[in-house]
mmCIF file of C-alpha atoms and ligand atoms in Angstrom:
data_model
loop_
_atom_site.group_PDB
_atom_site.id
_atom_site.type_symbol
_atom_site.label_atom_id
_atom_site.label_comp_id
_atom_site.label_asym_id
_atom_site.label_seq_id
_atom_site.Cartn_x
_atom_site.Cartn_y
_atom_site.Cartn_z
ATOM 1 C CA UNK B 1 0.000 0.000 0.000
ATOM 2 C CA UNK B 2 1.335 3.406 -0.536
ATOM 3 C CA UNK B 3 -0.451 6.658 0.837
ATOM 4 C CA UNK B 4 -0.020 9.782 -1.143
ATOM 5 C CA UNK B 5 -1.027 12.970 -0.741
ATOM 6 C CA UNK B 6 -1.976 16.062 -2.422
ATOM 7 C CA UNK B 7 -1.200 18.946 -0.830
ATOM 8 C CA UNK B 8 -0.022 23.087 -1.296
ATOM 9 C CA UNK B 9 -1.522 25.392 1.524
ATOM 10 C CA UNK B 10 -2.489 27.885 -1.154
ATOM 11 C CA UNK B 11 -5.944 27.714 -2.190
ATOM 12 C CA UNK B 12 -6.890 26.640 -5.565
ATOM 13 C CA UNK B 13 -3.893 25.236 -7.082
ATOM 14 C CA UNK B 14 -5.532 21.734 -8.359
ATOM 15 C CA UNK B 15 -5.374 19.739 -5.211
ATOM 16 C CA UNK B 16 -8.619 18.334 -5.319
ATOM 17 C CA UNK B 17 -9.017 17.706 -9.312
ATOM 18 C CA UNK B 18 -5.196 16.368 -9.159
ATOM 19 C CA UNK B 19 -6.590 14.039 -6.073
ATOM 20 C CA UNK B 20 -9.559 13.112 -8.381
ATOM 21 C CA UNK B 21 -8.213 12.062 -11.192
ATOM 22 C CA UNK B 22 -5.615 10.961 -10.042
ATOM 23 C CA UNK B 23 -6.818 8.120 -7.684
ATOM 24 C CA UNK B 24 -9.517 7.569 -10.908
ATOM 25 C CA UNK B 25 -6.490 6.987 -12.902
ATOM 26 C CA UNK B 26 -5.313 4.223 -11.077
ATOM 27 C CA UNK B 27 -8.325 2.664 -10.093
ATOM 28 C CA UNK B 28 -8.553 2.448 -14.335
ATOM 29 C CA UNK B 29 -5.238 1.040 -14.476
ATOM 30 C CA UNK B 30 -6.556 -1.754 -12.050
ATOM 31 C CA UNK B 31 -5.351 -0.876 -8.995
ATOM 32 C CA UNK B 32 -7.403 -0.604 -5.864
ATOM 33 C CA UNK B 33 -8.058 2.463 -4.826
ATOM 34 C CA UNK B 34 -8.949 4.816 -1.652
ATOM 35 C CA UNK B 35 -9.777 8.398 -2.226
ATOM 36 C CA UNK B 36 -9.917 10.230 1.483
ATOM 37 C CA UNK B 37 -11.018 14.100 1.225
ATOM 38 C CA UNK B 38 -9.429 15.208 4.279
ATOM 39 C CA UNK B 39 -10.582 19.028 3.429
ATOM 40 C CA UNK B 40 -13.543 20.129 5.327
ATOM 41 C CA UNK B 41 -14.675 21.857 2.072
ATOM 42 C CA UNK B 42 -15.740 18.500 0.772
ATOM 43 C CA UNK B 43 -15.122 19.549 -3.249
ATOM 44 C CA UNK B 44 -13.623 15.978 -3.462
ATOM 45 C CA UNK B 45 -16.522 14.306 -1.615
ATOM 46 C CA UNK B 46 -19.231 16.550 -4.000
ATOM 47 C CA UNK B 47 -17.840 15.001 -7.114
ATOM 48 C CA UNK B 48 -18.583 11.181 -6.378
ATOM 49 C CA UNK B 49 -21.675 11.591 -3.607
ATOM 50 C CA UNK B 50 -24.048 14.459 -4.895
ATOM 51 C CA UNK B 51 -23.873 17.336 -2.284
ATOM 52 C CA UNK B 52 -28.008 16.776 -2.124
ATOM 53 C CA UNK B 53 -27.250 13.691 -0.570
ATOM 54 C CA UNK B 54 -25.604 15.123 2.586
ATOM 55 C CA UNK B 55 -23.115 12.880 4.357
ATOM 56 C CA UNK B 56 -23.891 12.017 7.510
ATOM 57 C CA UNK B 57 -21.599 13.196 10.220
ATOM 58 C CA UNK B 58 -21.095 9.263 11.566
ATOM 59 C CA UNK B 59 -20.473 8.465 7.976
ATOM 60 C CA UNK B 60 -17.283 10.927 6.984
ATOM 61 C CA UNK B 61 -13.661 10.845 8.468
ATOM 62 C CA UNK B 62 -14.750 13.526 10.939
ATOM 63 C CA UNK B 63 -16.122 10.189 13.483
ATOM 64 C CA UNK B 64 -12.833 8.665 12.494
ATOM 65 C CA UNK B 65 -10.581 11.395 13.654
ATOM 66 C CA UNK B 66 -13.051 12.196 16.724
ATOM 67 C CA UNK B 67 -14.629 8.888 17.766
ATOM 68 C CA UNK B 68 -11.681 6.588 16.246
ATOM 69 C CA UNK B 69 -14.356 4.934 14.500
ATOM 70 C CA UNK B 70 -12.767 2.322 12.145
ATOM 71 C CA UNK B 71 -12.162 3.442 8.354
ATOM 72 C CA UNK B 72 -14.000 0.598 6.814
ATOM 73 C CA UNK B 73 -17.137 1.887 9.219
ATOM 74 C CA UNK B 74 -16.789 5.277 6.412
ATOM 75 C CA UNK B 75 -16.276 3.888 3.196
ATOM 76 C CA UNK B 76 -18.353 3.902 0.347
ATOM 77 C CA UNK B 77 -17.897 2.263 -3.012
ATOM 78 C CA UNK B 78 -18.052 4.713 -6.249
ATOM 79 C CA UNK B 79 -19.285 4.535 -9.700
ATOM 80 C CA UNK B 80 -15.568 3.620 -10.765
ATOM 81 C CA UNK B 81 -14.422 0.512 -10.797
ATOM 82 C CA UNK B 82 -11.775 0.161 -8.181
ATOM 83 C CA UNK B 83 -12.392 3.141 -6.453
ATOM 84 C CA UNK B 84 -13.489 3.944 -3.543
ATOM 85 C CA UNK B 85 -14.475 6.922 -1.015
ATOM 86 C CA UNK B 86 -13.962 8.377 2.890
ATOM 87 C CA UNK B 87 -16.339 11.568 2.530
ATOM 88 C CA UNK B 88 -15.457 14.440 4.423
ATOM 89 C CA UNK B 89 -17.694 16.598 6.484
ATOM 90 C CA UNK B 90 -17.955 19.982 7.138
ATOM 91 C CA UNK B 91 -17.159 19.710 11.141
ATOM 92 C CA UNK B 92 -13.719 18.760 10.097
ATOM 93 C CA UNK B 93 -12.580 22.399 10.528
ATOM 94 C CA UNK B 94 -13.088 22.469 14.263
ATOM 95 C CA UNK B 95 -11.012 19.622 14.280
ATOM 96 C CA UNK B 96 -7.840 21.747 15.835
ATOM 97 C CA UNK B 97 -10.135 23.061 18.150
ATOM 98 C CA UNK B 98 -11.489 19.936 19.397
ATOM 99 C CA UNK B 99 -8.572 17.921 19.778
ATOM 100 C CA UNK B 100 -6.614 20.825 21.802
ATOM 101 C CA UNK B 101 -6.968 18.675 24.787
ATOM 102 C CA UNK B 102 -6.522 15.685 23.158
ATOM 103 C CA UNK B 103 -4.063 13.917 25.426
ATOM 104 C CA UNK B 104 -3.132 10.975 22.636
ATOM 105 C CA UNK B 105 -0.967 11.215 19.827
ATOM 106 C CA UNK B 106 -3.598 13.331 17.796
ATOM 107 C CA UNK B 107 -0.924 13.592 15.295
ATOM 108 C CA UNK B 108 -1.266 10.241 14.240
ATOM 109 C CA UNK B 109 -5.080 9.446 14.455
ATOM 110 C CA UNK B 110 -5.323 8.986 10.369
ATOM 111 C CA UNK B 111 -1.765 7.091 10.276
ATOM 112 C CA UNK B 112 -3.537 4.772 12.817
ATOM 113 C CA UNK B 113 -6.818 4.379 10.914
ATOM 114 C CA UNK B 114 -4.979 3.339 7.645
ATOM 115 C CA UNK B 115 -3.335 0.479 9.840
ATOM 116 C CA UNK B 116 -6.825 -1.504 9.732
ATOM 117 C CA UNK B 117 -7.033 -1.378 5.720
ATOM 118 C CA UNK B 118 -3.116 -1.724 4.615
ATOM 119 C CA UNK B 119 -4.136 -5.190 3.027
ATOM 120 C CA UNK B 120 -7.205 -3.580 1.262
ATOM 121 C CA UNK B 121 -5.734 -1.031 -1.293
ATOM 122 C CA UNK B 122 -2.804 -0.435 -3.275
ATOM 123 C CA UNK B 123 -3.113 3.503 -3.089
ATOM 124 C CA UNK B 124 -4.558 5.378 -0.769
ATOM 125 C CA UNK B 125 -4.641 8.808 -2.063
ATOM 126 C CA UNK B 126 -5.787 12.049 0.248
ATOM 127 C CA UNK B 127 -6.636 15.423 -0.714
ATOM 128 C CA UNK B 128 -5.826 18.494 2.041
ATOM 129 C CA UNK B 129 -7.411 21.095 3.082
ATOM 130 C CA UNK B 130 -5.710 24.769 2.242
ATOM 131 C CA UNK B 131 -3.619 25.046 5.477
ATOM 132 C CA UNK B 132 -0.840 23.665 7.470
ATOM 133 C CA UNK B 133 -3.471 22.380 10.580
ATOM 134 C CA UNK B 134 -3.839 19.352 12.483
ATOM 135 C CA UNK B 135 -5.414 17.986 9.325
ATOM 136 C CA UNK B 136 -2.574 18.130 7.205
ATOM 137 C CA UNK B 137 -0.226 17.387 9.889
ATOM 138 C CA UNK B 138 -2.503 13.959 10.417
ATOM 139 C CA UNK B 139 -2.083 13.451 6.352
ATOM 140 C CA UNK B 140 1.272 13.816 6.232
ATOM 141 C CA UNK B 141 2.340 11.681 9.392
ATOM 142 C CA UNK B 142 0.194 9.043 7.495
ATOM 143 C CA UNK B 143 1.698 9.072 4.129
ATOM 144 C CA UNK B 144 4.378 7.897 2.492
ATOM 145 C CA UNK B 145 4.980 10.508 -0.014
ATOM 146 C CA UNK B 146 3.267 14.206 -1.365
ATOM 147 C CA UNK B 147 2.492 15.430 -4.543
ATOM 148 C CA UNK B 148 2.201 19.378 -4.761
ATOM 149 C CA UNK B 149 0.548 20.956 -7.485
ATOM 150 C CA UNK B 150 1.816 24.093 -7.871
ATOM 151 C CA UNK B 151 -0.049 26.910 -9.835
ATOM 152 C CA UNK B 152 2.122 28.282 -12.493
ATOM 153 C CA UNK B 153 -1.068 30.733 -13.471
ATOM 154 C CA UNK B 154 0.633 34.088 -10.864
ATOM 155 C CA UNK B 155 3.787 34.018 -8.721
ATOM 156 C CA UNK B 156 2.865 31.601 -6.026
ATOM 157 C CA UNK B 157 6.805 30.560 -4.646
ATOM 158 C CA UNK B 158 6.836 31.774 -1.541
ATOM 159 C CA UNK B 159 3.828 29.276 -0.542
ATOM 160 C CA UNK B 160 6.635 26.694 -0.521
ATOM 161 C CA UNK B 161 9.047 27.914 1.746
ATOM 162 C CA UNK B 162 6.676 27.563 4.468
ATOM 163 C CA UNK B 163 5.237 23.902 3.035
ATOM 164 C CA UNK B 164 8.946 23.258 3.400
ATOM 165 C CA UNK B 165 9.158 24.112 6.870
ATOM 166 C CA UNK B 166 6.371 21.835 7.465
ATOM 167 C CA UNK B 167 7.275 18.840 5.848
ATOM 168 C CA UNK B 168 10.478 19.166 7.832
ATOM 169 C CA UNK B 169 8.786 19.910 10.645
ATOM 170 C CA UNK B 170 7.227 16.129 10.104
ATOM 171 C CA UNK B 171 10.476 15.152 9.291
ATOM 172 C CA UNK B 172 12.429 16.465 12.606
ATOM 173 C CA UNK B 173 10.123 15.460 15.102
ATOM 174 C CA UNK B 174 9.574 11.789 14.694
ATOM 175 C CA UNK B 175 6.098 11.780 13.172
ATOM 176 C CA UNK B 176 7.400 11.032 9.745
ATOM 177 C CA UNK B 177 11.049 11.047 9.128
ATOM 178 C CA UNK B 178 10.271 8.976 5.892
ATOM 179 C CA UNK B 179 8.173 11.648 4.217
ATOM 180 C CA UNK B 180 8.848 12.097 1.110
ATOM 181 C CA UNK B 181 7.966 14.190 -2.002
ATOM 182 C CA UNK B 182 6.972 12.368 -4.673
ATOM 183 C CA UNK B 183 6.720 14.904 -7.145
ATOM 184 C CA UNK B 184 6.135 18.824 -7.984
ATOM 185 C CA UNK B 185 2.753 19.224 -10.323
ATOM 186 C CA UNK B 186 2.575 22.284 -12.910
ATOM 187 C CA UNK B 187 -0.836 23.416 -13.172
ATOM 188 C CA UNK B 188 -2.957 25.907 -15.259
ATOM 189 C CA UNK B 189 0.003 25.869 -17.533
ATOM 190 C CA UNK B 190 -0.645 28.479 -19.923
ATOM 191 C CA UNK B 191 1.579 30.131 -23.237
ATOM 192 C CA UNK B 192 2.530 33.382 -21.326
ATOM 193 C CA UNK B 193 5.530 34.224 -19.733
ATOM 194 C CA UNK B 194 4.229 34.418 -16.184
ATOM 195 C CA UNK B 195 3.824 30.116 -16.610
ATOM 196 C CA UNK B 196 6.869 29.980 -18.365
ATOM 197 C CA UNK B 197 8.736 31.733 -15.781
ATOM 198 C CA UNK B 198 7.259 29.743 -12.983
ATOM 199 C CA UNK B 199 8.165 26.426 -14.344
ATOM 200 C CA UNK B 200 11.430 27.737 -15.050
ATOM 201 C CA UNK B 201 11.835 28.718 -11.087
ATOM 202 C CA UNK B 202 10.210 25.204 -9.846
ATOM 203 C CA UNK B 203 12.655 23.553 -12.053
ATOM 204 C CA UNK B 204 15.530 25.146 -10.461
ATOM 205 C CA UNK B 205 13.987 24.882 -7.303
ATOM 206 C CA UNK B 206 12.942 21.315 -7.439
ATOM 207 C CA UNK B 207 14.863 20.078 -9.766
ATOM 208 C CA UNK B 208 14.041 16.334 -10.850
ATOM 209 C CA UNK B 209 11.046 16.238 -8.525
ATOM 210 C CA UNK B 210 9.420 18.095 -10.777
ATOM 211 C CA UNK B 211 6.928 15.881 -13.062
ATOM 212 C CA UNK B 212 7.264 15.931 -16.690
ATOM 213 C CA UNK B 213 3.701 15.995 -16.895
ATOM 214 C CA UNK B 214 2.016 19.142 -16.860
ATOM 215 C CA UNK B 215 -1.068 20.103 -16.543
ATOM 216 C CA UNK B 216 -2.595 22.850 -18.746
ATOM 217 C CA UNK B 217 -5.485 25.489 -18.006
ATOM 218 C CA UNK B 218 -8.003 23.135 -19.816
ATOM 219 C CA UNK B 219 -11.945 23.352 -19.166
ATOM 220 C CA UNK B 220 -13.467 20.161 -19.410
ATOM 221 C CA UNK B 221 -11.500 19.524 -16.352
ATOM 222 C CA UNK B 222 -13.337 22.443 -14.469
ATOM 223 C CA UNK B 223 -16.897 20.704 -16.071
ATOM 224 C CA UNK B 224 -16.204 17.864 -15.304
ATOM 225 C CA UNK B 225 -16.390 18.673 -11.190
ATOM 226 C CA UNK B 226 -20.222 19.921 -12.071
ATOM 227 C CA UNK B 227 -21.070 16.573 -13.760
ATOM 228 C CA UNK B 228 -19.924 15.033 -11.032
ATOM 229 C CA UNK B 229 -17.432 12.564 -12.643
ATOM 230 C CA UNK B 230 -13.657 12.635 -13.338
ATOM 231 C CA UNK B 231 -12.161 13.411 -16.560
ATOM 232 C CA UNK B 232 -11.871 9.736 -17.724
ATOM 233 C CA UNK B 233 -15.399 9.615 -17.984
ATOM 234 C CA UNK B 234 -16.683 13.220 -18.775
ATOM 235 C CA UNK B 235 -14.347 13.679 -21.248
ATOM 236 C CA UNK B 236 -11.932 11.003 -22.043
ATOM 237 C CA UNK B 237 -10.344 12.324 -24.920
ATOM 238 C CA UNK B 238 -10.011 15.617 -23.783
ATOM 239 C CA UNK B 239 -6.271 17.412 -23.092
ATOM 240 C CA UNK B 240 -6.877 16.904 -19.215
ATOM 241 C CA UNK B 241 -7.404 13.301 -19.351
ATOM 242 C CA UNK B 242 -4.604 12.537 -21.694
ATOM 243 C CA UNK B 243 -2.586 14.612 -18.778
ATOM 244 C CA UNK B 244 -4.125 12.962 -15.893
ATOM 245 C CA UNK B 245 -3.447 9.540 -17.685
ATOM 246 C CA UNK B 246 -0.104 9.852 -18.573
ATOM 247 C CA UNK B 247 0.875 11.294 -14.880
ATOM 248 C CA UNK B 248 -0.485 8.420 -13.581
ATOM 249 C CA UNK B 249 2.112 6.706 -15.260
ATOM 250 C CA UNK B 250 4.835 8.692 -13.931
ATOM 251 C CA UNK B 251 3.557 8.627 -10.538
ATOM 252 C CA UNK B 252 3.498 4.410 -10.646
ATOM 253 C CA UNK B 253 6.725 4.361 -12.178
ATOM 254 C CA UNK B 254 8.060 6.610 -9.118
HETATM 255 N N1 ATP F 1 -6.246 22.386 -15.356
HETATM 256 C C1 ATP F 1 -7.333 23.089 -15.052
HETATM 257 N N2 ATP F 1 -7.915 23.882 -15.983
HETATM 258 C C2 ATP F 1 -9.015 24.620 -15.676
HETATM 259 N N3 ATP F 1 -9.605 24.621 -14.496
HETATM 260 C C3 ATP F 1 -9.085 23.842 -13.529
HETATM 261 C C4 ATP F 1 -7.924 23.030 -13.749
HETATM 262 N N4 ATP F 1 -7.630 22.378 -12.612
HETATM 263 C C5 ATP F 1 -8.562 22.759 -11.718
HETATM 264 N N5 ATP F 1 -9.431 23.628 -12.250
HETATM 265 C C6 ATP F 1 -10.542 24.326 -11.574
HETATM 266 O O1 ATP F 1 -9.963 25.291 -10.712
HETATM 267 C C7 ATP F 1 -10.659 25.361 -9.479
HETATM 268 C C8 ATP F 1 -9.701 25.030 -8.333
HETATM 269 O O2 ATP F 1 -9.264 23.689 -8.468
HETATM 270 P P1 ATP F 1 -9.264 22.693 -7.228
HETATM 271 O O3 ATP F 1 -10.550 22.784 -6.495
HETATM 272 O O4 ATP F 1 -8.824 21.369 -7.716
HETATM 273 O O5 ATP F 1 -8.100 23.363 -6.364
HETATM 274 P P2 ATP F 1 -7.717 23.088 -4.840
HETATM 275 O O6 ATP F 1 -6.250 23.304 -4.720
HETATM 276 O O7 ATP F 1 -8.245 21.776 -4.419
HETATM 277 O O8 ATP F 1 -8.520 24.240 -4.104
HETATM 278 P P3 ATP F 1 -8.710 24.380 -2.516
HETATM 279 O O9 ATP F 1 -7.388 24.872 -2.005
HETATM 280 O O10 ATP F 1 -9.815 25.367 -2.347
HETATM 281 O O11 ATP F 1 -9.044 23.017 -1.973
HETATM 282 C C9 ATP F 1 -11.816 24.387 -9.601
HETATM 283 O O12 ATP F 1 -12.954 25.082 -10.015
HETATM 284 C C10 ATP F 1 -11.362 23.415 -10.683
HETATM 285 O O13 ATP F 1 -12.453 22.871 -11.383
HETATM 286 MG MG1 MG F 2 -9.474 21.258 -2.802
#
């Protein structure tokens, strides 16, 4: 099993449709697959369970990361093949809050969960919230490697000096040392100089983490979210499922 996650603290950089497609991808490719929304926004959770259907509080990761409720208890099977679903809920963003007095390792309540279902999947793929919280500290103690999308559409560096300082953070004190970053994700890559210029930068920055896949400002992608479906089967021939489907292959060959 390996546990991947998406994750930038800057808002709207692709996390979620990255985290989308790309646990779709694999689930295509045969591979069983667990999608966890860990933001409390729920975009991830609105695209495979129509947000008319409300989740029900005991039925999202909220009662896992409260009420250590197992993660099979919170599952739910998708229309893909292969994939599967832990919804989130909207009372995830008191979770900082409400685990202030937490006297456990509250660091390591999702790392714990995924313990119970290690023999069940082959990727376990979990899309963040925007922000460094107890949240994404939880995601990143549990996973074995990130992938950051990174918008190339305005100047959005210094974002990653702090995500830096977090991962190490992980790193330094024991809850992860093993974290690692899988790979740096272009997105909204457009044909102007401010894209070319931060590609350039994450290239020097990031060097060979960077993914040779990148993904361009493309708007079936964006319609795809309100037909609630990912790009493989709203649009399979479009530019943003070619992308999706050949990063998938990068990201199993890593
Ligand atoms: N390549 C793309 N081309 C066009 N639109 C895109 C593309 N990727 C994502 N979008 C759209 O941009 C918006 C932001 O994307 P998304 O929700 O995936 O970002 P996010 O990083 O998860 O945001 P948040 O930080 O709020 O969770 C969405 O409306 C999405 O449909
Ligand atoms: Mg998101």
């Amino acid at each position: 099993m390996a546990v991947i996650s998406l994750a930038n603290q800057k808002g709207g950089v692709a996390k979620s449709t990255s985290a989308i497609n790309v646990a779709a991808g694999l689930a295509l490719e045969g591979y069983r697959t667990l999608l966890i929304d860990a933001d409390p926004q729920a975009n991830t959770t609105s695209v495979f369970i129509h947000p008319d259907m409300e989740v029900p509080l005991e039925q999202s990761l909220y009662n896992v990361l409260i009420k250590f409720a197992p993660l099979s208890s919170v599952v739910q099977s998708t229309t893909v093949d292969n994939l599967s679903i832990v919804p989130a809920h909207i009372r995830l963003s008191g979770l900082d809050l409400e685990l202030a007095q937490a006297l456990d390792n509250r660091s390591a309540r999702l790392k714990n969960a995924l313990e119970q279902v290690r023999d069940q999947y082959d990727y376990i793929i979990i899309d963040n919230p925007p922000s460094l919280g107890l949240i994404t500290i939880n995601s990143f103690t549990a996973s074995d490697s990130l992938i950051i999308p990174v918008s190339t559409a305005y100047f959005a560096l210094t974002g990653l000096v702090q995500l830096r300082e977090t991962i190490d953070m992980v790193r330094n004190t024991q809850l992860n040392p093993d974290l690692k970053i899988l790979g740096v994700l272009c997105t909204f890559v457009e044909n102007t100089n401010v894209s070319r210029d931060v590609q350039q930068q994450l290239q020097q920055y990031f060097d060979k983490l960077v993914f040779k896949t990148a993904v361009p400002k493309n708007v079936s992608l964006e319609e795809a979210h309100s037909h609630h479906a990912p790009i493989f089967t709203y649009a399979p021939t479009s530019t943003g499922a070619r992308c999706y489907r050949k990063l998938v292959q990068e990201i199993i060959q890593r």
